[in-house]
Coordinates of C-alpha atoms (C1' of nucleotides) in Angstrom, one line a residue:
Chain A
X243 CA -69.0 102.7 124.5
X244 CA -65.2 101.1 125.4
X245 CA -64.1 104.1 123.5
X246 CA -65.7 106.4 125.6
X247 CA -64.3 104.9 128.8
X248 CA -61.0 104.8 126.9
X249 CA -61.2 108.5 126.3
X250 CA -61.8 109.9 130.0
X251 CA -58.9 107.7 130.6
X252 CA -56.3 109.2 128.4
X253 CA -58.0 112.7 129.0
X254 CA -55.5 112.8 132.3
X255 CA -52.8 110.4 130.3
X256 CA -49.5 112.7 131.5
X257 CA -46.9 112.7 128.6
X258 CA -44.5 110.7 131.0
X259 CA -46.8 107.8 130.8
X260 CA -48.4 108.6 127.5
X261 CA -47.9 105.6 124.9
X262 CA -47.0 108.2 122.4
X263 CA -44.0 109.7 124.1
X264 CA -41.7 108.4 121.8
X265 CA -42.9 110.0 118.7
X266 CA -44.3 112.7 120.3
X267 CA -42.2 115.9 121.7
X268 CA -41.3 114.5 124.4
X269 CA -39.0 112.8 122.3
X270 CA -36.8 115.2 122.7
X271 CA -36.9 115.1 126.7
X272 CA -34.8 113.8 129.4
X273 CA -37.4 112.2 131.9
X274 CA -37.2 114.4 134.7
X275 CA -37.5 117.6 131.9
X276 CA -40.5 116.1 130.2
X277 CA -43.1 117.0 133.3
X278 CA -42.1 120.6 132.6
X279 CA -43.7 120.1 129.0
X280 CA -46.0 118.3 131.0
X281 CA -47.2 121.3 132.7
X282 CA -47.8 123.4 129.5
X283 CA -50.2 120.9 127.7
X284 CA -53.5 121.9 127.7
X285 CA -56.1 118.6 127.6
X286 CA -59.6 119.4 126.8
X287 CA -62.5 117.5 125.9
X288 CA -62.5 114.7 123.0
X289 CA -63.4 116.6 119.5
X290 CA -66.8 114.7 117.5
X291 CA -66.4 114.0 114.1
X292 CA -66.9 117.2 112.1
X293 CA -65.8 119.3 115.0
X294 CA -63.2 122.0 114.2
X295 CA -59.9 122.6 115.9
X296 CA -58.8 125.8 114.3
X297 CA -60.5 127.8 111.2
X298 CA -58.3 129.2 108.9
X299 CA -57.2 132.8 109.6
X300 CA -57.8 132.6 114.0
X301 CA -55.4 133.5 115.5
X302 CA -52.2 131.4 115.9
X303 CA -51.9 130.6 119.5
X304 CA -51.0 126.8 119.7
X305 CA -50.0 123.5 118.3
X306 CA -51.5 120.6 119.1
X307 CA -50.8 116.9 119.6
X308 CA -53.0 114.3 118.2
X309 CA -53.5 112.2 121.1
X310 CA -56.3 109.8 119.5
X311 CA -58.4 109.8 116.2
X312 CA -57.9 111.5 113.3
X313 CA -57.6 115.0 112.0
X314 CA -57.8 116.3 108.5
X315 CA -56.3 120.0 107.9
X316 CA -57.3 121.8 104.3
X317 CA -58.0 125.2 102.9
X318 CA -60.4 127.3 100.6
X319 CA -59.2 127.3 96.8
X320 CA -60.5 130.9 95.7
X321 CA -63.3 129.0 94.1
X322 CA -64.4 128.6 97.2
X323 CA -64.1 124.4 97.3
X324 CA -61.9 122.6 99.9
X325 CA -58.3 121.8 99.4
X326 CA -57.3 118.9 102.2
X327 CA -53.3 119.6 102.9
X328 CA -53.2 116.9 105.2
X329 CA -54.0 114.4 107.5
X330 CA -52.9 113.9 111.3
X331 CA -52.6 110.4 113.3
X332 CA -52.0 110.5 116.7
X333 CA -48.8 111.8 118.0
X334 CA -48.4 114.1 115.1
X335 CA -48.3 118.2 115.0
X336 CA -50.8 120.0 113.7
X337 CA -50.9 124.1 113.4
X338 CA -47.2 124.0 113.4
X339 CA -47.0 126.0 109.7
X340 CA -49.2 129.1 111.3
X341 CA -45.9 129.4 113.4
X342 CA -44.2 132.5 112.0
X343 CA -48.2 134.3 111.0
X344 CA -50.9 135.7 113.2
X345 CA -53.1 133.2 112.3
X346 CA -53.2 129.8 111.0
X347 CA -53.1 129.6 107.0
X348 CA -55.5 126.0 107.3
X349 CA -58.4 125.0 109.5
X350 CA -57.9 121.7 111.1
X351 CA -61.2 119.4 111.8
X352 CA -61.4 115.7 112.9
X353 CA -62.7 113.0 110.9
X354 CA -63.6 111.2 113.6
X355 CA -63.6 111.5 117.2
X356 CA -60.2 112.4 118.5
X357 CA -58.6 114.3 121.5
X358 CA -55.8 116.3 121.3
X359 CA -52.5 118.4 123.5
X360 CA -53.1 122.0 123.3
X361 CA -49.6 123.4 123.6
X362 CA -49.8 126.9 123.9
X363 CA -46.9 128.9 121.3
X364 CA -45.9 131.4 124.0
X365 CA -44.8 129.0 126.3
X366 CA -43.5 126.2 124.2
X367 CA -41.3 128.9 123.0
X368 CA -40.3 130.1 126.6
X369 CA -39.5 126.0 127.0
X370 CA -37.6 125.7 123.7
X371 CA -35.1 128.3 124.8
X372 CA -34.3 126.2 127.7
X373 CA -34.0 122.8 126.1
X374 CA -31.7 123.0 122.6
X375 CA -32.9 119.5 122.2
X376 CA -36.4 120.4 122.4
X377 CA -35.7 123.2 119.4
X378 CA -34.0 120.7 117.6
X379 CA -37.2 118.6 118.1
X380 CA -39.0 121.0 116.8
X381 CA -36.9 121.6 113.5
X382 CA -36.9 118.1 112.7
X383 CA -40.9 118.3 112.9
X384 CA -40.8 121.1 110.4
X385 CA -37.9 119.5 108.2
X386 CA -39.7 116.2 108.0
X387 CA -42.9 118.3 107.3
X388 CA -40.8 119.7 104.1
X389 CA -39.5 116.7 102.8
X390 CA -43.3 114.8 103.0
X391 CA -44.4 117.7 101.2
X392 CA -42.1 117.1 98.8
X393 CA -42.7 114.0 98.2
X394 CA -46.3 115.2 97.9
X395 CA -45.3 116.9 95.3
X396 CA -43.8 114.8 93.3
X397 CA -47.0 112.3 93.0
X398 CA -49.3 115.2 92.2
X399 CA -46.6 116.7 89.1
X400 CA -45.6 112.7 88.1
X401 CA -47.6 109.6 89.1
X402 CA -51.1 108.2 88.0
X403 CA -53.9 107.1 89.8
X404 CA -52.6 104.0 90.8
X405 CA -49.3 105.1 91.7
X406 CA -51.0 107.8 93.9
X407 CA -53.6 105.5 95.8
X408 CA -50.9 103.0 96.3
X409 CA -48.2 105.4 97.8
X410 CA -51.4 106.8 100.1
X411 CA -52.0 103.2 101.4
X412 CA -48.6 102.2 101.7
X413 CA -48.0 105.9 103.7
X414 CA -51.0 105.0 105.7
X415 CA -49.9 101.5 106.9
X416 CA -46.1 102.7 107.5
X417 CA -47.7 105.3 110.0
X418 CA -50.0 103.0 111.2
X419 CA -47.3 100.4 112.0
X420 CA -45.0 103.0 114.2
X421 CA -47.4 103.6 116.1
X422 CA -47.9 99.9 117.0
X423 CA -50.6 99.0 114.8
X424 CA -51.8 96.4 112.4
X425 CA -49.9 97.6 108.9
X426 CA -51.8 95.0 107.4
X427 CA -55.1 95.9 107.9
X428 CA -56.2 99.1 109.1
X429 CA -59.1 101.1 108.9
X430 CA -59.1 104.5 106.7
X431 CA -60.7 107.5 108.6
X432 CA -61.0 109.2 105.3
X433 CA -63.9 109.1 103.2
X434 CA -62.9 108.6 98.9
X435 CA -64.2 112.1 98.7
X436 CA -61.0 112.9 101.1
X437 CA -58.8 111.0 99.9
X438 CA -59.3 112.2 96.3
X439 CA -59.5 115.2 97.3
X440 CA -56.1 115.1 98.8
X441 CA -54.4 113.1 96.0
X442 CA -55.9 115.1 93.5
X443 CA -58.1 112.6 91.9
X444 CA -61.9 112.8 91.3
X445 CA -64.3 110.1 94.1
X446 CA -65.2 108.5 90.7
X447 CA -61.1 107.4 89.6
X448 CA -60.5 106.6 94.0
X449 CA -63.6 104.3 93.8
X450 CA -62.6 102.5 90.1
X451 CA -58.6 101.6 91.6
X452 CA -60.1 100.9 94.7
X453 CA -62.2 98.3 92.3
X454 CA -59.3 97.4 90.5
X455 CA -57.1 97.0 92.9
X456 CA -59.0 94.5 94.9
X457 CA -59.5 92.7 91.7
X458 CA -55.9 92.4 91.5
X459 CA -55.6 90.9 94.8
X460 CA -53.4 93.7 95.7
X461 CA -56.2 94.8 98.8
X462 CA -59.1 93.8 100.3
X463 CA -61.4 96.7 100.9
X464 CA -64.6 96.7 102.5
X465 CA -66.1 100.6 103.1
X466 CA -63.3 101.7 105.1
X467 CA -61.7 98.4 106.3
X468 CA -58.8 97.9 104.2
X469 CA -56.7 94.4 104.0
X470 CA -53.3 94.6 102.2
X471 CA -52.7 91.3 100.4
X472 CA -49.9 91.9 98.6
X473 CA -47.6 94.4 100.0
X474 CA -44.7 94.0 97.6
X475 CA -47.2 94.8 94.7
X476 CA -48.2 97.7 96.1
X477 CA -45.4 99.5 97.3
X478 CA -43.5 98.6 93.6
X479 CA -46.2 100.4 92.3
X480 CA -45.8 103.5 95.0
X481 CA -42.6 103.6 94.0
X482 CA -41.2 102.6 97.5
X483 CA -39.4 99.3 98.8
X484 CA -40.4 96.9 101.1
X485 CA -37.8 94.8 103.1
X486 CA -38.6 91.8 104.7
X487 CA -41.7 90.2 105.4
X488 CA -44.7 92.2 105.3
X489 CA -42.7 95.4 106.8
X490 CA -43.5 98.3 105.1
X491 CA -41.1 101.2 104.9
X492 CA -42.4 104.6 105.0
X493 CA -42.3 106.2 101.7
X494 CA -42.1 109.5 103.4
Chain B
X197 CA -18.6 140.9 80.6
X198 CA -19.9 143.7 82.8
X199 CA -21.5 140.8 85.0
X200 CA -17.8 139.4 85.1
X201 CA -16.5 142.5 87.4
X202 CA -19.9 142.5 89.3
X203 CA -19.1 138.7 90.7
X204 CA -15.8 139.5 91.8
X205 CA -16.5 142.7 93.7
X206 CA -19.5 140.7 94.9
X207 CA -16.9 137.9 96.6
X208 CA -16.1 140.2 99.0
X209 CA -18.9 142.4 100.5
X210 CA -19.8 141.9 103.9
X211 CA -23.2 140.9 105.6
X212 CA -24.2 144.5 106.6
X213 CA -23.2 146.1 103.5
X214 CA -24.7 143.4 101.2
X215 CA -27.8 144.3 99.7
X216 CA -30.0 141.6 100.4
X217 CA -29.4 141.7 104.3
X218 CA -33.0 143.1 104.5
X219 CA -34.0 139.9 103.1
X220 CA -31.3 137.2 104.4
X221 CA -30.5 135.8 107.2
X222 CA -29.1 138.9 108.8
X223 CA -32.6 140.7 109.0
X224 CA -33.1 139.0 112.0
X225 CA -29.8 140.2 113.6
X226 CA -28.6 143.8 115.4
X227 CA -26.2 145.6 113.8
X228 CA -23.6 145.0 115.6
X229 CA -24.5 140.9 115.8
X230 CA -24.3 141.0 112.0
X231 CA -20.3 140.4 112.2
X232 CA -20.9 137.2 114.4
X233 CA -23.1 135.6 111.4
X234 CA -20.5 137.5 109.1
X235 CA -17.4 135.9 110.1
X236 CA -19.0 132.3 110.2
X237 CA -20.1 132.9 106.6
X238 CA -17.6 131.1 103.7
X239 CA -18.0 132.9 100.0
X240 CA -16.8 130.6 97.6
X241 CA -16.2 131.0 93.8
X242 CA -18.8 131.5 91.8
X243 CA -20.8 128.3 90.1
X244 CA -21.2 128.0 86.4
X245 CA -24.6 127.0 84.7
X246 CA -24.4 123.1 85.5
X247 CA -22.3 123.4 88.3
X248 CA -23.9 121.3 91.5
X249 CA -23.9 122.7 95.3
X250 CA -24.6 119.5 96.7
X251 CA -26.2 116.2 95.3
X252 CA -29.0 114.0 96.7
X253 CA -27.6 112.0 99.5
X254 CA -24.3 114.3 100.2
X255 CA -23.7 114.2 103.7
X256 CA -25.4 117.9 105.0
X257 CA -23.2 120.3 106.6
X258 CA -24.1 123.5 105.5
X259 CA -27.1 125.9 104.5
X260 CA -26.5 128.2 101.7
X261 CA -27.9 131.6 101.0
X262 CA -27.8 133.1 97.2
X263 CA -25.7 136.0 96.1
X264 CA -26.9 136.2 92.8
X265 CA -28.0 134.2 89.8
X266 CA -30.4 131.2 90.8
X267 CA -30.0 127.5 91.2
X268 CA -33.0 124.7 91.3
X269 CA -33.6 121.5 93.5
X270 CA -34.3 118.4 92.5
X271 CA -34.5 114.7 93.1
X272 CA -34.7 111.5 91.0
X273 CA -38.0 109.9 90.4
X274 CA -38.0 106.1 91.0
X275 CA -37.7 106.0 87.4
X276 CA -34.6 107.8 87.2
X277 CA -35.7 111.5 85.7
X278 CA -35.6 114.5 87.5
X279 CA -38.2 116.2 89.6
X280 CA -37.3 120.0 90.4
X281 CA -38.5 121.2 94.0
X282 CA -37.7 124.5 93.4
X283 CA -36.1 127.1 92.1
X284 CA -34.3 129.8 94.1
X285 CA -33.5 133.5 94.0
X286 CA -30.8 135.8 95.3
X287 CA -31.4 136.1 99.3
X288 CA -33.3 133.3 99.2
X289 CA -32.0 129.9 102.0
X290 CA -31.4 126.6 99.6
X291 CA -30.6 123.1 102.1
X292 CA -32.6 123.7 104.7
X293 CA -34.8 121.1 104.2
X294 CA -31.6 118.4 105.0
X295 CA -31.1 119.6 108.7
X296 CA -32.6 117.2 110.3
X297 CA -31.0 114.3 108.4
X298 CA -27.5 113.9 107.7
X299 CA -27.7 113.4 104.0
X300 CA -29.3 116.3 101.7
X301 CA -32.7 115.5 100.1
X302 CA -32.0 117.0 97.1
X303 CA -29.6 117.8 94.9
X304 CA -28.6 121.7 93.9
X305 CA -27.9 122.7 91.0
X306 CA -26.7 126.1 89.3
X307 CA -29.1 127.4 86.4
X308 CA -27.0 129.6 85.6
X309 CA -23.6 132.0 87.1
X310 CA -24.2 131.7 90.4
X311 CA -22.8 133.3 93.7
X312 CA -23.4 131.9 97.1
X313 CA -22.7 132.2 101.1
X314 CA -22.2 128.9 102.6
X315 CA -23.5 128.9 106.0
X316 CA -21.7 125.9 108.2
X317 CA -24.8 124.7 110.0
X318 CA -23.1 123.3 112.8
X319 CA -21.7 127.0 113.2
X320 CA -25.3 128.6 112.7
X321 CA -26.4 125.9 115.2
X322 CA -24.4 127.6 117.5
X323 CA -24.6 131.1 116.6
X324 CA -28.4 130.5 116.8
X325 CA -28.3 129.6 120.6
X326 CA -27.2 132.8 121.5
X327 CA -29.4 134.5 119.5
X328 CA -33.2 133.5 119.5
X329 CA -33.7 136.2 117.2
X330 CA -31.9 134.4 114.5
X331 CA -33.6 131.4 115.7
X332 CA -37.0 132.9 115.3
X333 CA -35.8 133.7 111.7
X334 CA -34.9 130.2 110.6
X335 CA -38.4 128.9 111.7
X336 CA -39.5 131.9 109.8
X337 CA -38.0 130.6 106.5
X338 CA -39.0 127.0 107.2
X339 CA -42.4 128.2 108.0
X340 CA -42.5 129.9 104.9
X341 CA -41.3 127.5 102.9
X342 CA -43.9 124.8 104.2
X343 CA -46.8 127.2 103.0
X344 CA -44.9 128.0 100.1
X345 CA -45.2 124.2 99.2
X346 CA -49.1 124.4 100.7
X347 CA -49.5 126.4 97.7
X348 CA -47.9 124.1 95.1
X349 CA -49.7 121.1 96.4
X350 CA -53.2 123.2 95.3
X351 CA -51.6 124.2 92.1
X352 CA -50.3 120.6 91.2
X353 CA -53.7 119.1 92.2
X354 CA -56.8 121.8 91.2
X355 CA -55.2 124.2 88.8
X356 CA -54.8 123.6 84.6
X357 CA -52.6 124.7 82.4
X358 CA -53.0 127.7 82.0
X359 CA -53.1 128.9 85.7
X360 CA -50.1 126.9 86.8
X361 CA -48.1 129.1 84.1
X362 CA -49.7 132.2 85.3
X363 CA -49.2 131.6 89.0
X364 CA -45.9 130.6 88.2
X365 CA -44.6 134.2 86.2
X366 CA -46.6 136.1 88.9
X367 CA -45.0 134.1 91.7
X368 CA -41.5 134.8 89.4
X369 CA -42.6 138.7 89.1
X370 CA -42.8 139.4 92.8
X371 CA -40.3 138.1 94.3
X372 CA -38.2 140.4 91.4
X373 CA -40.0 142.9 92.7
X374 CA -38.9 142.7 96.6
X375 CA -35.6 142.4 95.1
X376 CA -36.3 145.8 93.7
X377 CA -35.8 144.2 90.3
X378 CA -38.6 145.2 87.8
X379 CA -41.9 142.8 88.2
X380 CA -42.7 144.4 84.8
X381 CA -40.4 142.3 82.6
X382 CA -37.6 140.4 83.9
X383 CA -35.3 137.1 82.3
X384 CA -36.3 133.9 83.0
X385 CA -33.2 131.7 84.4
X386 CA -35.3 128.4 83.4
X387 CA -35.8 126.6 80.0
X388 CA -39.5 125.3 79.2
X389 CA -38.4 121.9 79.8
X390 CA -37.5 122.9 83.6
X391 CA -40.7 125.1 84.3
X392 CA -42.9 122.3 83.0
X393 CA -41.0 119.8 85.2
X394 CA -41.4 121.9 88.5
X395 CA -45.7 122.7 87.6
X396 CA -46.3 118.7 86.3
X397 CA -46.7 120.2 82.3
X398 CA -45.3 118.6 79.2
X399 CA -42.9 120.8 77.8
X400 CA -45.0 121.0 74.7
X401 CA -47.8 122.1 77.0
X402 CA -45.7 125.1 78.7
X403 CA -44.8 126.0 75.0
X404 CA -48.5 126.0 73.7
X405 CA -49.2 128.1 76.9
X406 CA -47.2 131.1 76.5
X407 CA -47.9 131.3 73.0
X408 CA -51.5 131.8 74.0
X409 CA -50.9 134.2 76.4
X410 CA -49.1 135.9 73.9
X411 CA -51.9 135.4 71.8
X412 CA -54.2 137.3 74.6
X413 CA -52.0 140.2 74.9
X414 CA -50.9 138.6 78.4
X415 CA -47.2 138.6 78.3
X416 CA -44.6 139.3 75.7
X417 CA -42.3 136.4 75.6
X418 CA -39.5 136.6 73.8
X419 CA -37.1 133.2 74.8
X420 CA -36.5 133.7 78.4
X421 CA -37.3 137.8 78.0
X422 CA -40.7 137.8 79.3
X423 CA -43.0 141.4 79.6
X424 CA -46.0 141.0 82.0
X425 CA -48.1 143.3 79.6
X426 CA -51.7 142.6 81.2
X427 CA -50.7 142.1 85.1
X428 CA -54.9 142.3 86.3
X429 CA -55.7 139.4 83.8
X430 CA -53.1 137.0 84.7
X431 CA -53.6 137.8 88.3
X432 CA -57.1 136.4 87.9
X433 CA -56.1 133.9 86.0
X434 CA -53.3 133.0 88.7
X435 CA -56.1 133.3 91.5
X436 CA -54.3 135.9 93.5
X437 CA -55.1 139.4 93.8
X438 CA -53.7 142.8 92.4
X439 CA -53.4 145.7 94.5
X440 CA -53.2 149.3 92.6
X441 CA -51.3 150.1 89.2
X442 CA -49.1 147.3 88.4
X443 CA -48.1 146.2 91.7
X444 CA -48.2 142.6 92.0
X445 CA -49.2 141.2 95.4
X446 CA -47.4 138.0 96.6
X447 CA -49.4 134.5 95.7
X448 CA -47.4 132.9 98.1
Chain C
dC170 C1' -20.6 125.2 58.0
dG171 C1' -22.6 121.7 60.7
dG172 C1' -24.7 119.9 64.7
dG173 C1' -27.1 119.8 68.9
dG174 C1' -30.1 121.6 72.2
dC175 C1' -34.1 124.1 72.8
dG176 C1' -38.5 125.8 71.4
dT177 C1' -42.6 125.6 68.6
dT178 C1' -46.4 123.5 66.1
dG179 C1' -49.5 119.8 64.5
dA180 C1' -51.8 115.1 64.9
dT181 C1' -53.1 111.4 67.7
dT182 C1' -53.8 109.0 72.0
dT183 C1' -54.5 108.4 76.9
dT184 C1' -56.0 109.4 81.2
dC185 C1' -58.9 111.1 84.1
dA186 C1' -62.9 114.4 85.1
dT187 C1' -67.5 114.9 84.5
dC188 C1' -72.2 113.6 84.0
dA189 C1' -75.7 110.4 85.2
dA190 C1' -77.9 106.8 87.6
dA191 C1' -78.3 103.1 90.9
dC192 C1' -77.0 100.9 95.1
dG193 C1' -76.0 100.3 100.1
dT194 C1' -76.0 101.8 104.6
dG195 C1' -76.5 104.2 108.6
dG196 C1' -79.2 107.3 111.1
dT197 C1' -83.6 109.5 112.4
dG198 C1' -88.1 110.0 113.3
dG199 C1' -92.6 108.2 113.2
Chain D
dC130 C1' -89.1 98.4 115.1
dC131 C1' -89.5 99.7 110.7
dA132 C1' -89.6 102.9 106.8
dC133 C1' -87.5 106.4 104.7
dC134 C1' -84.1 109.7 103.6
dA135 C1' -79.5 111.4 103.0
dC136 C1' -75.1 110.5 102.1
dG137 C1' -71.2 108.0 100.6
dT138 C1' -70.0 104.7 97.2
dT139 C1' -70.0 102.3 93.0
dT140 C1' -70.4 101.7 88.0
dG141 C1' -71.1 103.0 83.2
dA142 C1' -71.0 106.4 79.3
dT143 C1' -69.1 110.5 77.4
dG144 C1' -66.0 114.4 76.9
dA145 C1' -62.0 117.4 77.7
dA146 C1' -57.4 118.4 78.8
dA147 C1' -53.0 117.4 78.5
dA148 C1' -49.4 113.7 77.3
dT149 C1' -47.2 111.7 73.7
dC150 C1' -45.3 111.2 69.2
dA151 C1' -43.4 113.4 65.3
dA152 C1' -41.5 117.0 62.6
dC153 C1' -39.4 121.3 61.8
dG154 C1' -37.2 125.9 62.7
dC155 C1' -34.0 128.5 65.2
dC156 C1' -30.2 129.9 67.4
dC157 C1' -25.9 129.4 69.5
dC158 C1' -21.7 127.0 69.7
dG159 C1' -17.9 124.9 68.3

DNA sequence: CGGGGCGTTGATTTTCATCAAACGTGGTGG
DNA sequence: CCACCACGTTTGATGAAAATCAACGCCCCG
């Protein structure tokens, strides 16, 4: 119920005084430029759980902004099953890799409630070519995109189970923690099937480190609500460093 | 020895007279804009089999475009081997992924003789403001390059043995073909050890692979000589789809 | 001629997927 | 409000695929 009030609320958020401003496109904005963004963006109604954004193969017309909630994006192995090729927090691009097609090569549904920007291609494009530091904006999007998926890559062809649950944790909380949250304690919007689906494990091997982990004291988990108890544990087994404290730094 | 004379006439060709322009940068380009991007272009001396473009934190300045032979990416595991990103082709844009930091990602490395065009990216950068065209291209490539890795990501997680080598030689076979090489039978520029690196196999494992696909009248391998002998088959195998006679569509 | 790297083949081990079953929980309808 | 169902999750038992370990052959090079 305070969610719903919360989500008329940010429904007419403009990106000026939008929390996310700083890690969103606007980014790339001097204040008096970003109302023209402004002006493009597209808000419509909050997306339910299940709801779909895009399908695979529509026609590319926009990206969007993750304003609030979570978005997974995946697509159809020829056997027909679900590959997920990514997950989206809030003031992160989705449909951004459909770009230089017709149509968008995944379909992008949220995991649980969540609004979004529409910013329509055409336009952002018209806007782009006004503002180099918008296009460089964008780049860096993309090139980041390239290097996570690379990294991505990496614990698919090399790391185990546990090394690819703890990197996805640590990941999580690292994202979670820019954006001004808890990365400590967080909850997943992901269900195991997701998750394994994503790093390429079976429910059955994401339930048993989940198990295992927590036996280790390296995380707390209840269902979805995850506790990290030891961080330094966790990210050594990721593969990543931690400095200080319990600050986590993004693996990437 | 014949391959010798090739490399040094190949020095000095221009943009518009080079043979990959369809495929370059240049496609994106008039005619008569072609000398812009020409003259911005450095063509250094060719790299031996070993030789390194760049390494893994060198500070990123330039893009670089292959002439001819074929270099792979790669970056150290936390454990100190090597991971291979990719491997890349004459025409084909190696760096790109750095432009957004100001260290490269990865490192490059020749795999064997190796000509490039070194494309100053603070030069592009500029060239690319004037021309949106050009622009429009670069997104193109990074675009492509993001589903490119889409695709490895569902190879590296769903796909066994046997399909990650198949997707791998029909991946190999077409882009030969759009270089008007034959898709037919064509030299690998990899060793076993490297292709089982970049698809997450043992060596051992690649090794066992081919010889049952030899086995099954699949391919013809001979070392690095390979012959596609049954294109349909390892098509299916690869998931992707053949379109009439031996033409071999894309997996991408 | 010798040596080293690369590739192949066989034997064994490990890891994780698969199969099967039970449990908890949240949602729905009676 | 409770009972029941469906779904997500957990746990155990088994099996399969590929990694690892080991040994050998083959070139290619010096």
């Amino acid at each position: 119920m305070v969610s719903k009030l919360n989500v008329r609320q940010v429904t007419h958020v403009a990106c000026r005084d939008c929390s996310l401003s700083q890690l969103c496109l606007p980014l790339a904005l001097k204040i008096e430029d970003i109302d023209e963004l402004d002006r493009i963006i597209k808000r419509g109604r909050p997306l339910k759980k299940g709801e779909h954004l895009f399908l695979e193969g529509d026609p590319f017309h926009s990206v969007y902004a993750v304003r609030s909630g979570a978005l997974k994006t995946y697509t159809a192995t020829n056997e027909g099953e679900e590959q997920i090729t990514g997950f989206y927090l809030p003031s992160e691009l989705v449909g951004l890799s459909g770009l230089d097609t017709e149509a968008y090569p995944v379909s992008a549904q949220a995991i649980e409630t969540t609004m979004v920007c529409e910013i329509p291609f055409d336009r952002l494009e018209k806007l782009s070519d006004d503002y180099p530091e918008l296009r460089r904006q964008l780049m860096r999007v993309m090139c980041r995109k390239i290097r996570e998926d690379q990294q991505m890559k990496l614990l698919l062809s090399k790391k185990n189970a546990d090394e690819r649950i703890a990197t996805f944790l640590i990941n999580l909380a690292s994202r979670f923690r820019r954006r001004g949250f808890s990365s400590q304690s967080f909850r997943l919007s992901m269900s195991r099937n997701e998750m394994g689906n994503y790093l390429g494990l079976a429910v059955e091997t994401v339930s048993r480190v989940f198990t295992r982990f927590q036996k280790n004291s390296l995380i707390n988990a209840n269902g979805k609500e995850i506790e990290i108890t030891n961080a330094m544990e966790l990210c050594a087994l990721a593969g990543g460093k931690l400095v200080e404290h319990q600050d986590i730094v993004n693996i990437q």
